[in-house]
Coordinates of N, CA and C in Angstrom, one line a residue:
X475 N 32.8 -1.1 18.2 CA 31.7 -0.3 17.6 C 32.3 0.8 16.9
X476 N 31.8 1.1 15.7 CA 32.3 2.2 14.9 C 31.8 3.5 15.4
X477 N 32.8 4.5 15.5 CA 32.5 5.8 16.0 C 32.8 6.8 14.9
X478 N 31.9 7.7 14.6 CA 32.2 8.7 13.6 C 33.4 9.7 14.0
X479 N 34.2 10.0 13.0 CA 35.3 10.9 13.3 C 34.8 12.4 13.4
X480 N 33.8 12.7 12.7 CA 33.3 14.1 12.7 C 31.8 14.1 12.8
X481 N 31.2 15.2 13.3 CA 29.8 15.3 13.4 C 29.2 15.6 12.0
X482 N 28.2 14.8 11.7 CA 27.5 15.0 10.4 C 26.4 16.1 10.5
X483 N 26.4 17.0 9.6 CA 25.4 18.1 9.8 C 24.0 17.7 9.6
X484 N 23.1 18.4 10.1 CA 21.7 18.1 10.1 C 21.2 18.0 8.6
X485 N 21.7 18.9 7.8 CA 21.3 18.9 6.4 C 21.8 17.6 5.7
X486 N 23.0 17.2 5.9 CA 23.6 15.9 5.3 C 22.8 14.7 5.8
X487 N 22.5 14.7 7.1 CA 21.8 13.6 7.7 C 20.5 13.4 7.1
X488 N 19.7 14.5 7.0 CA 18.4 14.4 6.5 C 18.4 14.1 5.0
X489 N 19.4 14.6 4.2 CA 19.5 14.3 2.8 C 19.8 12.8 2.6
X490 N 20.6 12.2 3.5 CA 21.0 10.8 3.4 C 19.7 10.0 3.7
X491 N 19.0 10.3 4.7 CA 17.8 9.6 5.1 C 16.7 9.7 4.0
X492 N 16.6 10.8 3.4 CA 15.5 11.0 2.4 C 15.8 10.3 1.1
X493 N 17.1 10.0 0.8 CA 17.4 9.3 -0.4 C 17.2 7.8 -0.3
X494 N 17.0 7.3 0.9 CA 16.8 5.8 1.0 C 15.4 5.5 0.6
X495 N 15.3 4.4 -0.2 CA 14.0 4.0 -0.6 C 13.9 2.5 -0.4
X496 N 12.8 2.1 0.3 CA 12.6 0.7 0.5 C 12.1 0.0 -0.8
X497 N 12.6 -1.2 -1.0 CA 12.3 -2.0 -2.2 C 11.2 -3.1 -1.9
X498 N 10.4 -3.4 -2.8 CA 9.4 -4.5 -2.6 C 10.2 -5.8 -2.7
X499 N 9.9 -6.8 -1.9 CA 10.6 -8.0 -2.0 C 10.4 -8.7 -3.4
X500 N 11.5 -9.3 -3.8 CA 11.5 -10.1 -5.1 C 10.8 -11.4 -4.8
X501 N 9.7 -11.7 -5.6 CA 9.0 -12.9 -5.4 C 9.2 -13.8 -6.7
X502 N 9.1 -15.1 -6.4 CA 9.2 -16.1 -7.4 C 7.9 -16.8 -7.6
X503 N 7.4 -16.9 -8.8 CA 6.1 -17.6 -9.1 C 6.4 -19.1 -9.3
X504 N 5.7 -19.9 -8.5 CA 5.8 -21.4 -8.6 C 4.4 -22.0 -8.7
X505 N 4.2 -23.1 -9.3 CA 2.9 -23.8 -9.4 C 3.0 -25.0 -8.5
X506 N 2.1 -25.1 -7.5 CA 2.1 -26.3 -6.6 C 0.7 -26.8 -6.6
X507 N 0.5 -28.0 -7.1 CA -0.8 -28.7 -7.1 C -1.8 -27.9 -7.9
X508 N -1.4 -27.3 -9.0 CA -2.3 -26.5 -9.8 C -2.6 -25.1 -9.3
X509 N -2.0 -24.7 -8.2 CA -2.2 -23.4 -7.7 C -0.9 -22.6 -7.9
X510 N -1.0 -21.3 -8.3 CA 0.1 -20.4 -8.4 C 0.4 -19.8 -7.1
X511 N 1.7 -20.0 -6.6 CA 2.1 -19.5 -5.3 C 3.3 -18.6 -5.5
X512 N 3.3 -17.5 -4.8 CA 4.5 -16.6 -4.9 C 5.2 -16.7 -3.6
X513 N 6.6 -16.8 -3.6 CA 7.4 -17.0 -2.5 C 8.7 -16.3 -2.7
X514 N 9.4 -16.1 -1.6 CA 10.8 -15.5 -1.6 C 11.8 -16.5 -2.2
X515 N 12.7 -16.0 -3.0 CA 13.7 -16.9 -3.6 C 14.7 -17.4 -2.5
X516 N 15.2 -18.6 -2.7 CA 16.3 -19.2 -1.8 C 15.8 -19.3 -0.4
X517 N 14.5 -19.7 -0.2 CA 14.0 -19.9 1.1 C 13.3 -21.3 1.1
X518 N 13.5 -22.0 2.2 CA 12.8 -23.3 2.3 C 11.3 -23.1 2.4
X519 N 10.6 -24.0 1.8 CA 9.1 -23.9 1.9 C 8.6 -25.0 2.8
X520 N 7.4 -24.8 3.4 CA 6.8 -25.7 4.3 C 5.9 -26.7 3.5
X521 N 6.2 -27.9 3.7 CA 5.3 -29.0 3.1 C 4.3 -29.4 4.1
X522 N 3.0 -29.3 3.6 CA 1.9 -29.6 4.5 C 1.1 -30.8 4.0
X523 N 0.4 -31.5 5.0 CA -0.4 -32.6 4.6 C -1.8 -32.1 4.1
X524 N -2.7 -33.0 3.8 CA -4.0 -32.5 3.3 C -4.8 -31.7 4.3
X525 N -4.6 -31.8 5.6 CA -5.3 -31.0 6.6 C -4.7 -29.7 6.8
X526 N -3.5 -29.5 6.3 CA -2.8 -28.2 6.4 C -1.8 -28.2 7.6
X527 N -1.5 -29.4 8.1 CA -0.5 -29.5 9.2 C 0.9 -29.5 8.6
X528 N 1.8 -28.6 9.1 CA 3.1 -28.6 8.6 C 3.9 -29.9 8.9
X529 N 4.5 -30.5 7.9 CA 5.3 -31.7 8.1 C 6.8 -31.4 8.2
X530 N 7.3 -30.8 7.1 CA 8.8 -30.5 7.1 C 9.1 -29.4 6.2
X531 N 10.3 -28.9 6.2 CA 10.8 -27.8 5.3 C 11.5 -28.5 4.2
X532 N 11.3 -28.0 3.0 CA 11.9 -28.5 1.8 C 12.6 -27.4 1.0
X533 N 13.8 -27.7 0.5 CA 14.5 -26.8 -0.3 C 15.1 -27.5 -1.5
X534 N 14.9 -27.1 -2.7 CA 15.3 -27.7 -4.0 C 15.0 -29.2 -4.0
X535 N 13.8 -29.5 -3.5 CA 13.3 -30.9 -3.6 C 13.8 -31.8 -2.5
X536 N 14.6 -31.3 -1.6 CA 15.1 -32.1 -0.5 C 14.6 -31.7 0.9
X537 N 14.4 -32.6 1.8 CA 14.0 -32.3 3.1 C 15.2 -31.7 3.9
X538 N 15.0 -30.5 4.4 CA 16.1 -29.8 5.1 C 15.9 -29.7 6.6
X539 N 14.6 -29.8 7.1 CA 14.4 -29.6 8.6 C 13.0 -30.1 8.9
X540 N 12.8 -30.5 10.1 CA 11.4 -30.8 10.6 C 10.7 -29.6 11.0
X541 N 9.4 -29.6 10.8 CA 8.6 -28.4 11.1 C 8.1 -28.4 12.5

């Protein structure tokens, strides 16, 4: 485990924490069965049947795992 060599001052600690900004996730727009769907890039998507039951996971058009 990394251990700091010197104590960081309260001012420096607070400045570092205040400079951090959370980013909104990058979404990719895809069209599935006439519906526009936004999803995270490079993630497998769940393929469902007509009742909405998950069947398997798909990535780049290939089945990668069972759901």
